[in-house]
Coordinates of C-alpha atoms and ligand atoms in Angstrom, one line a residue:
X290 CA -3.9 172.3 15.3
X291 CA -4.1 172.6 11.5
X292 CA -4.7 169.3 9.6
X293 CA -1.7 167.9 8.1
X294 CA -1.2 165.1 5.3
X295 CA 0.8 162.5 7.2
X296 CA 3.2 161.5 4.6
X297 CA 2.5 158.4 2.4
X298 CA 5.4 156.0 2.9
X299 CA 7.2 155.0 5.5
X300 CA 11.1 155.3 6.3
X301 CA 13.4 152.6 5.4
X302 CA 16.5 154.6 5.1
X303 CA 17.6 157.6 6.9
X304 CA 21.0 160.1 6.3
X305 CA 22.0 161.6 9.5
X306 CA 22.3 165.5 9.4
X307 CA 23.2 167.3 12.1
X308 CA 23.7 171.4 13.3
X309 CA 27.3 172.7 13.8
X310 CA 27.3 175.3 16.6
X311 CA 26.5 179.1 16.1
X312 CA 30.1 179.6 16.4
X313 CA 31.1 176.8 13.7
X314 CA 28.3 178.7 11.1
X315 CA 29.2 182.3 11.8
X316 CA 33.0 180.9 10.5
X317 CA 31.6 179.1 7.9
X318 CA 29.8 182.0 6.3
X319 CA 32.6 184.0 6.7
X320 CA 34.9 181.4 5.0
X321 CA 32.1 181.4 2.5
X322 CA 32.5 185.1 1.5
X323 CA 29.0 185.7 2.5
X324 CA 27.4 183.1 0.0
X325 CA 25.6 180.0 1.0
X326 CA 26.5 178.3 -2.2
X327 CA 30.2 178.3 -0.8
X328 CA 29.3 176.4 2.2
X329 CA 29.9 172.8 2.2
X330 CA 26.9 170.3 2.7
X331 CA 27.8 169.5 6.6
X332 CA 28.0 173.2 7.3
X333 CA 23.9 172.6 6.5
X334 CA 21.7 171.5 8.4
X335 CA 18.3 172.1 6.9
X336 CA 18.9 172.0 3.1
X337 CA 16.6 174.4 0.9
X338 CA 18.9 175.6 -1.7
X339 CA 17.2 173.5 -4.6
X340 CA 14.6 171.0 -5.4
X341 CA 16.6 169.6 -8.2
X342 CA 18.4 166.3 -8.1
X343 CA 17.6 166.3 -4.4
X344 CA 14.7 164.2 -3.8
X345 CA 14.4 161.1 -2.0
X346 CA 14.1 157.7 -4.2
X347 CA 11.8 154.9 -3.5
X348 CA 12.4 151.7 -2.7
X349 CA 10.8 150.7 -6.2
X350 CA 13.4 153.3 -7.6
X351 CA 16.1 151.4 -5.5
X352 CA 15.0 148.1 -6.7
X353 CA 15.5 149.8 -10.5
X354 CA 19.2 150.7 -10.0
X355 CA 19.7 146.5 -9.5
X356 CA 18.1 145.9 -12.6
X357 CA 20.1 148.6 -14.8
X358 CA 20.8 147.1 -18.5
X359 CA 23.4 148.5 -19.5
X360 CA 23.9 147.6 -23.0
X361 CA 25.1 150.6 -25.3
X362 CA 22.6 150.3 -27.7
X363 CA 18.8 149.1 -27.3
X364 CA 18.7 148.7 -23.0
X365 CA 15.3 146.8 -21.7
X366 CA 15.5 150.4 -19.4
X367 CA 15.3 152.2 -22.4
X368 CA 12.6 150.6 -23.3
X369 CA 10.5 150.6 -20.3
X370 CA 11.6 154.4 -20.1
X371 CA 9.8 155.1 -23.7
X372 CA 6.7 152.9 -23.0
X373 CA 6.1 154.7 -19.9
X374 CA 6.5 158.3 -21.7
X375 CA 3.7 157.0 -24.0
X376 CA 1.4 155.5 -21.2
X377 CA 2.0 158.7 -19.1
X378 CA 2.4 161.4 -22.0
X379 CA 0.8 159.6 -24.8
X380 CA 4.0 160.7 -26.6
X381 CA 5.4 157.9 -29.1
X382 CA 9.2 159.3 -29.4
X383 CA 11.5 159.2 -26.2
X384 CA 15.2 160.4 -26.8
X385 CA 16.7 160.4 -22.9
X386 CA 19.4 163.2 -21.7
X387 CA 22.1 163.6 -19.0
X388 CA 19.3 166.5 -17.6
X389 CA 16.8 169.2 -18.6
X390 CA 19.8 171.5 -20.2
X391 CA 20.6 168.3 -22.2
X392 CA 17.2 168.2 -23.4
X393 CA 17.1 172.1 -24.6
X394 CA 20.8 171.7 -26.1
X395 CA 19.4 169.1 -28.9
X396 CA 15.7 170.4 -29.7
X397 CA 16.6 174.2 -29.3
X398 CA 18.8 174.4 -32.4
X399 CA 16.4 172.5 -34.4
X400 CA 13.3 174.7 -34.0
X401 CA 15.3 178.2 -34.2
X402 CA 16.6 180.4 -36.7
X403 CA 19.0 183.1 -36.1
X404 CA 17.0 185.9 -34.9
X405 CA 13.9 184.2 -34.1
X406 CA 11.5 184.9 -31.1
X407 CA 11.0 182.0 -28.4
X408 CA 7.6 182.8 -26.7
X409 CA 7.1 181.6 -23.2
X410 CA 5.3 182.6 -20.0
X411 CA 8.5 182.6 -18.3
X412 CA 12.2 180.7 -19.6
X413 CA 13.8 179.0 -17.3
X414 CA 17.7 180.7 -16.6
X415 CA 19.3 177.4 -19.0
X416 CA 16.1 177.4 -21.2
X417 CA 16.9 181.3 -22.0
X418 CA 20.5 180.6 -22.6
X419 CA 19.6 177.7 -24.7
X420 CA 17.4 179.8 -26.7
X421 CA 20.3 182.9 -27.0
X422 CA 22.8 179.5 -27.7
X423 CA 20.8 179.0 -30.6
X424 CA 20.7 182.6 -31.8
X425 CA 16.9 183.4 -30.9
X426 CA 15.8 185.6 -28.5
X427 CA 13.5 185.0 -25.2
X428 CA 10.7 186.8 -24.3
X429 CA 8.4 185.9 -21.5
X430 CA 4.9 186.8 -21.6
X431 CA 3.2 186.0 -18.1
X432 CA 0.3 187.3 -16.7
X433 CA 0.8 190.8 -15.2
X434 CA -0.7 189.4 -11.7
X435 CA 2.4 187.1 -11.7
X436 CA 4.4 190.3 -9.8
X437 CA 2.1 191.0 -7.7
X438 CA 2.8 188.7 -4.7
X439 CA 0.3 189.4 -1.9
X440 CA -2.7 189.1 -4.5
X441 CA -4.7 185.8 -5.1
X442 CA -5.1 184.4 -8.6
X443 CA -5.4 180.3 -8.8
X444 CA -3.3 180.2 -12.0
X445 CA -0.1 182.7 -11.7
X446 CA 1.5 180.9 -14.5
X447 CA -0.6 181.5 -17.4
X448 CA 1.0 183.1 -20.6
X449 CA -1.0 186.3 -21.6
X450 CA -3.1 185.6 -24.7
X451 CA -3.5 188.9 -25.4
X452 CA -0.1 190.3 -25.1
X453 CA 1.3 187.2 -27.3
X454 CA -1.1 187.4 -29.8
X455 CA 0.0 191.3 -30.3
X456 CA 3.5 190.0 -29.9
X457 CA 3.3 187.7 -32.7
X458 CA 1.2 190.2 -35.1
X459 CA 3.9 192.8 -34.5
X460 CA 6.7 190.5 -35.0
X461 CA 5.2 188.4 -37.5
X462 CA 4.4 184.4 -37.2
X463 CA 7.5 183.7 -39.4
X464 CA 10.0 185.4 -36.9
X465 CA 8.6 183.2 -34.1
X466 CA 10.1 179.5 -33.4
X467 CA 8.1 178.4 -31.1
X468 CA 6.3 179.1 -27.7
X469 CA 7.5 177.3 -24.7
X470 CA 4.8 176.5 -21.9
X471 CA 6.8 176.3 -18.3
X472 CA 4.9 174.1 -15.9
X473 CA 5.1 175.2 -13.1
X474 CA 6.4 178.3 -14.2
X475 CA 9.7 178.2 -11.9
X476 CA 10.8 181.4 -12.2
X477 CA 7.1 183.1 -11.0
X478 CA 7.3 180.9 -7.6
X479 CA 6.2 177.2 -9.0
X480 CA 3.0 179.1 -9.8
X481 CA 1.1 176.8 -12.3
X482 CA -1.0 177.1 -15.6
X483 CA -4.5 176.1 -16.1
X484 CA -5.5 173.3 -18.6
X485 CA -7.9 176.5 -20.4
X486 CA -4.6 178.2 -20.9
X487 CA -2.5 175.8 -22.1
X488 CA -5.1 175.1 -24.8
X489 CA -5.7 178.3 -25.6
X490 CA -2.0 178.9 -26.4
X491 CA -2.1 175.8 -28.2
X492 CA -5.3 177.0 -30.8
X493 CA -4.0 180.6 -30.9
X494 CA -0.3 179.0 -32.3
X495 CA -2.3 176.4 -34.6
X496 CA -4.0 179.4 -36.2
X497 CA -0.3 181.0 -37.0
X498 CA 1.5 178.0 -37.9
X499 CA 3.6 178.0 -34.8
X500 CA 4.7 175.4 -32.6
X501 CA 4.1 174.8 -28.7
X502 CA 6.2 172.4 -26.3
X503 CA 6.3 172.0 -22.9
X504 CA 9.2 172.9 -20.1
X505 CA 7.8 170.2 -18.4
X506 CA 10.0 169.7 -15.2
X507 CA 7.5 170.2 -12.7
X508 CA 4.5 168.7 -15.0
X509 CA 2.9 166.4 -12.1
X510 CA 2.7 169.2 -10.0
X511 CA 0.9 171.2 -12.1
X512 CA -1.5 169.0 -13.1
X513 CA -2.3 168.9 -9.4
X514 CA -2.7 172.6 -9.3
X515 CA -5.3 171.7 -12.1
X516 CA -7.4 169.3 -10.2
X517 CA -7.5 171.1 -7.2
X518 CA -8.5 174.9 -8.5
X519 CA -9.8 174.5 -12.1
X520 CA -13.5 173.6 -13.0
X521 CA -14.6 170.6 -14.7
X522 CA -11.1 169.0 -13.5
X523 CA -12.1 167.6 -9.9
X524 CA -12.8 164.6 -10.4
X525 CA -10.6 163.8 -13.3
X526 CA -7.5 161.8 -12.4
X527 CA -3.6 162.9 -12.5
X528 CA -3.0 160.5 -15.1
X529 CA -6.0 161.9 -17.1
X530 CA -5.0 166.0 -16.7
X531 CA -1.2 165.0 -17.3
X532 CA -2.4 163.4 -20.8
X533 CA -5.1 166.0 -21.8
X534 CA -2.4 169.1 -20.8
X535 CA 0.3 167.5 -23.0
X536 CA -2.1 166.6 -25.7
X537 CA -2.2 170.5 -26.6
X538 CA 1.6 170.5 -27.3
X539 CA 4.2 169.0 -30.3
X540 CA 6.7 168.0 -27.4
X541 CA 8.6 169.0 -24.3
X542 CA 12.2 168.9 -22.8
X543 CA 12.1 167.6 -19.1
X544 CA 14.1 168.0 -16.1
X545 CA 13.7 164.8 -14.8
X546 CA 15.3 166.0 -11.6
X547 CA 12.4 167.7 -10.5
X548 CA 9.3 165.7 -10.7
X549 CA 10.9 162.6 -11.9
X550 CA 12.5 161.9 -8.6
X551 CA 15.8 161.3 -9.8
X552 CA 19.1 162.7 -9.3
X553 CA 19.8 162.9 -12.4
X554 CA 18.3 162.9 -15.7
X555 CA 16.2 164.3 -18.6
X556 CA 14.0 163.7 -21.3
X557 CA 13.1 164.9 -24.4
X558 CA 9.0 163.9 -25.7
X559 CA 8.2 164.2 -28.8
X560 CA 3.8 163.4 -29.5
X561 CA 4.4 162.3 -33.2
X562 CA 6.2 164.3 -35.5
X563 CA 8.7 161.8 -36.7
X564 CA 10.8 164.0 -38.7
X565 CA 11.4 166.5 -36.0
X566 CA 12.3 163.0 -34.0
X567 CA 14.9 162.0 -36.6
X568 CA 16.4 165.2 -36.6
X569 CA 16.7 165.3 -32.3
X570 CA 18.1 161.8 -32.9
X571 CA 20.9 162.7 -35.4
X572 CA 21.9 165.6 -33.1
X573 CA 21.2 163.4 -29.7
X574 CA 24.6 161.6 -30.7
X575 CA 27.3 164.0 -30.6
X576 CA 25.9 165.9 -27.5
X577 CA 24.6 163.4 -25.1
X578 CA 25.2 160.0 -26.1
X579 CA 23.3 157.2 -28.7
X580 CA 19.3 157.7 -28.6
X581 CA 18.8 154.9 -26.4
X582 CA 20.9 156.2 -23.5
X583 CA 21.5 160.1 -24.1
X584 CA 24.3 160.6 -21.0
X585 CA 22.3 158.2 -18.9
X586 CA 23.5 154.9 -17.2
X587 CA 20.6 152.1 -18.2
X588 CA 19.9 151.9 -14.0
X589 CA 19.4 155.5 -14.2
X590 CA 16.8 155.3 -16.8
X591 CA 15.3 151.9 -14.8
X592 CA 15.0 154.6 -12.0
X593 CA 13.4 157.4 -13.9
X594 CA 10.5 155.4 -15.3
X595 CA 9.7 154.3 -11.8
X596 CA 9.9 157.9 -10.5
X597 CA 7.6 158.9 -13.4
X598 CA 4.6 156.9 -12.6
X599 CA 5.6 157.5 -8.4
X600 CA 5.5 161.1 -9.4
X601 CA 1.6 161.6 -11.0
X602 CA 0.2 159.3 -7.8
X603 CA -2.5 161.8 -6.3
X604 CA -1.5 161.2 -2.2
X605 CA 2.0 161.8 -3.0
X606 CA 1.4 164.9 -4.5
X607 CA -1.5 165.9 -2.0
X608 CA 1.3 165.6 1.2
X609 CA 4.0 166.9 -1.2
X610 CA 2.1 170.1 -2.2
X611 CA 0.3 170.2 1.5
X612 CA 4.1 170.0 2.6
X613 CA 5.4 173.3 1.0
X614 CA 1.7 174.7 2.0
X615 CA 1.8 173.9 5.6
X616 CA 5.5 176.0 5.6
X617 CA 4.1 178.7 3.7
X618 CA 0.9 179.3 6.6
X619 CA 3.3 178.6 9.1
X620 CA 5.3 181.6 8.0
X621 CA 1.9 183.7 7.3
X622 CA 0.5 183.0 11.0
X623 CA 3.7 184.8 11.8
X624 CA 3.2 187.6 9.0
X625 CA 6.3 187.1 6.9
X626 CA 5.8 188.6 3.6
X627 CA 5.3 185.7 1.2
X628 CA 4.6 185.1 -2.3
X629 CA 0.8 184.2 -2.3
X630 CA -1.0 181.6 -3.0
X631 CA 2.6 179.3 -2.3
X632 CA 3.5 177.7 -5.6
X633 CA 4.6 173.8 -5.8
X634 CA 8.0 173.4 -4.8
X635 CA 8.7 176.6 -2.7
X636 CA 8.0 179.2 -0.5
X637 CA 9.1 183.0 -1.8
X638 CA 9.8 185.4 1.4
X639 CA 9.6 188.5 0.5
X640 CA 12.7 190.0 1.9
X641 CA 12.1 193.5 0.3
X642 CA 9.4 194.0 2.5
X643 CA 11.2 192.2 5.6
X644 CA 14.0 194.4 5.2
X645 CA 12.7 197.7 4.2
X646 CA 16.1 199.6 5.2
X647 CA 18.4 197.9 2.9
X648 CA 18.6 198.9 -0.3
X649 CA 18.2 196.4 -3.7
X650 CA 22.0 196.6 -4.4
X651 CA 22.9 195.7 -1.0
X652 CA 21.0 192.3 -1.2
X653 CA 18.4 192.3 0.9
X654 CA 17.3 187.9 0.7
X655 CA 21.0 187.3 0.7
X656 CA 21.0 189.0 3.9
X657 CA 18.0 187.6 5.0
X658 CA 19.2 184.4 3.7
X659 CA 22.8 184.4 5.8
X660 CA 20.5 185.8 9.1
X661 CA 18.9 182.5 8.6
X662 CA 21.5 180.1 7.8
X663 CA 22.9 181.7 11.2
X664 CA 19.7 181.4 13.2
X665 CA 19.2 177.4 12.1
X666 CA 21.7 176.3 9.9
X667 CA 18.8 176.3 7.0
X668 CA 19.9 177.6 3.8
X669 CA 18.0 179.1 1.6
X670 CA 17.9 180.8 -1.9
X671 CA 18.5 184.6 -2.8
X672 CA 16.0 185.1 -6.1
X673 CA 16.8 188.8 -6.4
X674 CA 18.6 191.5 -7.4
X675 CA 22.0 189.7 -6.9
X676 CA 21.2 187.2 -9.0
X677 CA 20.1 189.4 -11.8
X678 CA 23.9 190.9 -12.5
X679 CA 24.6 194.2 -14.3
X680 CA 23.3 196.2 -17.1
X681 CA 25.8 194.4 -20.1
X682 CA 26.0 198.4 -21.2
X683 CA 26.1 200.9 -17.8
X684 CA 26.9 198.3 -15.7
X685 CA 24.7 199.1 -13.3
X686 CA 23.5 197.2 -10.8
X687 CA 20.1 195.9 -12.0
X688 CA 16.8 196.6 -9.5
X689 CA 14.7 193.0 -9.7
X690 CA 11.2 193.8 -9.5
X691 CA 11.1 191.7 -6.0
X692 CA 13.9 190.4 -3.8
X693 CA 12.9 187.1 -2.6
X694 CA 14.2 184.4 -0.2
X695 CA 13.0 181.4 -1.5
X696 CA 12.8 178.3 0.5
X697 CA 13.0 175.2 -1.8
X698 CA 11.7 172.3 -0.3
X699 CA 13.3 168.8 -1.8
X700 CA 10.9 165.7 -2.4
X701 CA 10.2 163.0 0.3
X702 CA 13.3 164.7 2.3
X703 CA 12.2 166.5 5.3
X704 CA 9.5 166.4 7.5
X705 CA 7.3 168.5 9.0
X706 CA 9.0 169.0 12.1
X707 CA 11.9 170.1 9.9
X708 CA 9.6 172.7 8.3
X709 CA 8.8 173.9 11.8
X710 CA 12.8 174.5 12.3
X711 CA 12.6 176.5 9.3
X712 CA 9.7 178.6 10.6
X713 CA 10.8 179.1 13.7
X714 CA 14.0 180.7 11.9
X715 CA 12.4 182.9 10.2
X716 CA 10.0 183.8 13.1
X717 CA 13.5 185.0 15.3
X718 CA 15.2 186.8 12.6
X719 CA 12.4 188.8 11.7
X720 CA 12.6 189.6 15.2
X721 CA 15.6 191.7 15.0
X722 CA 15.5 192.7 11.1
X723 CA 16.7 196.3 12.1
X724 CA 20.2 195.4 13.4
X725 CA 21.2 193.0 9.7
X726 CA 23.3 195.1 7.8
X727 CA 23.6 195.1 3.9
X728 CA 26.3 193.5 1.8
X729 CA 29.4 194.4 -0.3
X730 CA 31.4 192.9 -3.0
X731 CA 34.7 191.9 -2.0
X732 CA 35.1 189.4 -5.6
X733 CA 32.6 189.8 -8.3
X734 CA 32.3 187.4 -11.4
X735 CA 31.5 189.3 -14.6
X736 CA 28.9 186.3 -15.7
X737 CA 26.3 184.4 -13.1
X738 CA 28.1 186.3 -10.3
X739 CA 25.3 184.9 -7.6
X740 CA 27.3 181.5 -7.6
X741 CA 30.9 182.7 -7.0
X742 CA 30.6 186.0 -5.4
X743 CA 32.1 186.9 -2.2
X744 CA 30.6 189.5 0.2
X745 CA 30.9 191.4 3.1
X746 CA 28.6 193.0 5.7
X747 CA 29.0 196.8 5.3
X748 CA 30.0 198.8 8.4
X749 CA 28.6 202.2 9.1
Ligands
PLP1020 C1 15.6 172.7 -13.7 C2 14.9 173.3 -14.8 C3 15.5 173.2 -16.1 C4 16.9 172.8 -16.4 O1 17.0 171.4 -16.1 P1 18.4 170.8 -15.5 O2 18.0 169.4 -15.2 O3 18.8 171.6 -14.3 O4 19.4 170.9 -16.6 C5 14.7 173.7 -17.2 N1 13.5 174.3 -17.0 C6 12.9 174.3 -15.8 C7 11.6 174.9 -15.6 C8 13.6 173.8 -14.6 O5 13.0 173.9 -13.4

């Protein structure tokens, strides 16, 4: 038997779920046009679509929600929201948003001119389309080993030095806004950055006179990554790695939904630079709401301070990340193809390689996915070539380097005996891979057309 973290808190609350029958799901799929974000929540029994907003809430955060203040202007939540970005963060400026997008809407603007560069190891889909919002332009700069899923590195994450430094001599300092760090880096598989390269980024930038911030949503997680597989960092606390990473950056934007523990929220952290502040707060106003609220209720903000400090405490993390770990070998004692070492809030199936007969515009992890959701009832997440569209010019279908299936698992939600329903899945669809069949348009959305799209199994 492999060791497992037993989780750290005990179950006050529980939400019934339950399975429909195969019959009920097969319908429901088919009423869904072939896309498991058209099924309805009770059509679900094991719920790995997202990690954000989905987490489970302490008592503590509970407790919070009683106390909400919620004056318009100057809320006691406010406060304690700001004075625990500065204990956590050391950050003295707090302006709260509705959620991470809220965040990027305000600062984005600010730090871009038309035609300028944002430099990141990888933007997040609404952190690219914030920067394109704001007439820049996204490039992400990762570390080649980043694609290569079967082969080990500690820190997928990192942003390549090299190729940024030749970036920004070819491009010239002055065309770049800024470079944006994302921790975890989502869209590589949660995989984190190591404290070495987040200050490296942050002395190559000082040296051209460019700024760095943070994506910060899964920041806790990260810094656990840190402790756990960088040297020198063992014995330092959460607390002290979460302070020493952001101390290398101007600011960051925050999707609190991640690991804040919230359902809803955002935060944008500025360190010091109080004009930059001033100008966040002025545009703060029209977009999300006065500076002391920013779209959030005070009860919410009472909530995400608590979820803040509940989110850097080492044993959570350690059966959190042991959580999506203990999936991810469970899967690998069964040799599924997945995306290796498993990242910090999901496991990536490689469905290309699960499903070598069907071809990357037939969609082979939504097919994988819908085999699944049959199977168990669990739905998962297609991170492929579906969701990457069309050429804008040939309107071609667009290859993704990988197709992925990727298994988000939510905070404090599930056990492990709900992982072993997931595996177990996985284990008897992979057992009769050969007879799925690809998929077909039968509606296509011209923009994000992974959301709305409606499918169809293709017959031979
Ligand atoms: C979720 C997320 C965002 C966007 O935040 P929302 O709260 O969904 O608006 C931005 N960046 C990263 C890395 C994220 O994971």
């Amino acid at each position: 038997m492999k060791k497992v973290k037993p989780e750290p808190f005990k179950i006050k609350m529980v939400e019934p779920i339950s399975k429909i029958s195969r019959k009920k799901r097969e319908e429901a799929l088919k009423r869904a046009g072939y896309n498991l974000f058209s099924l309805n929540s009770d059509e679900v029994y094991i719920d790995l679509l997202t990690d954000s907003g989905t987490g489970a809430m302490s008592d503590n955060q509970w407790a919070g929600i009683m106390s909400g203040d919620e004056s318009y202007a100057g809320s006691n939540n406010f406060h304690n929201l700001s004075n625990t970005v500065k204990e956590v963060f050391d950050y003295d400026y707090t302006i709260p948003t509705h959620q991470g997008r809220g965040a990027e809407q305000v600062l984005f603007p600010i730090l871009l001119d038309e035609g300028q560069f944002a430099i990141s190891n990888m933007h997040f889909d609404t952190t690219k389309a914030h920067v394109e919002l704001s007439k820049g332009r996204a490039v992400n700069l990762v570390i080649d080993e980043s694609r290569d899923t079967s082969k080990y590195h500690p820190f997928k994450g990192n942003l390549d030095l090299e190729k940024t430094k030749e970036f920004i001599n070819e491009k010239g300092a002055d065309n770049i806004g800024f470079i944006i760090i994302t921790i975890t880096c989502n869209s590589a598989g949660g995989q984190p950055v190591s404290m070495k390269n987040i200050k490296e980024t942050s002395k190559l930038a000082k040296k051209y006179g460019i700024k760095v911030f943070m994506d910060a949503a899964r920041f806790a997680e990260n810094a656990y990554f840190i402790k756990q597989r960088e040297d020198g960092y063992e014995n330092k606390t959460i607390k002290e790695i979460v302070k020493e990473m952001f101390s290398y950056a101007e600011g960051f934007t925050m999707s609190a939904k991640k690991d804040g523990i919230v359902n809803m929220g955002g935060i944008i952290g500025i360190k010091n630079n109080k004009e930059l502040y001033t100008k966040a707060r002025s545009r703060v106003v029209p977009l999300e709401g006065f500076p002391t609220y920013g779209g959030l209720s005070g009860r919410d903000m009472e909530a995400l301070a608590r979820g803040l400090k509940e989110g850097i405490d080492f044993d959570y993390l350690d059966y959190r990340i042991g959580q999506v770990k203990y999936l991810g070998e469970k899967l690998k004692e069964a040799e599924i193809p997945i995306q290796e070492p498993v990242g910090g809030h999901a496991v990536f199936v490689n469905a290309g390689k699960m499903l070598p007969h069907i071809p990357y515009d037939q969609f082979p992890a939504q097919v994988l996915g819908n085999a699944l959701y049959l199977e168990s009832g669990v739905r998962g997440v297609e991170v492929g070539s579906l969701l990457l569209g069309r050429d804008p010019e040939t309107k071609e279908n667009l290859k993704s380097p990988l197709e992925l299936l990727r298994l988000t698992i939510p905070r404090r939600v599930y056990t492990n005996n709900h992982m072993d329903v997931v595996a177990k899945g996985l284990i008897k669809v992979k057992d009769k891979v050969d007879q799925l069949k690809g998929l077909e348009f039968t509606y296509e959305p011209e923009v994000l057309r992974h959301f709305t799209a409606r499918l169809k199994p293709i017959k031979e």
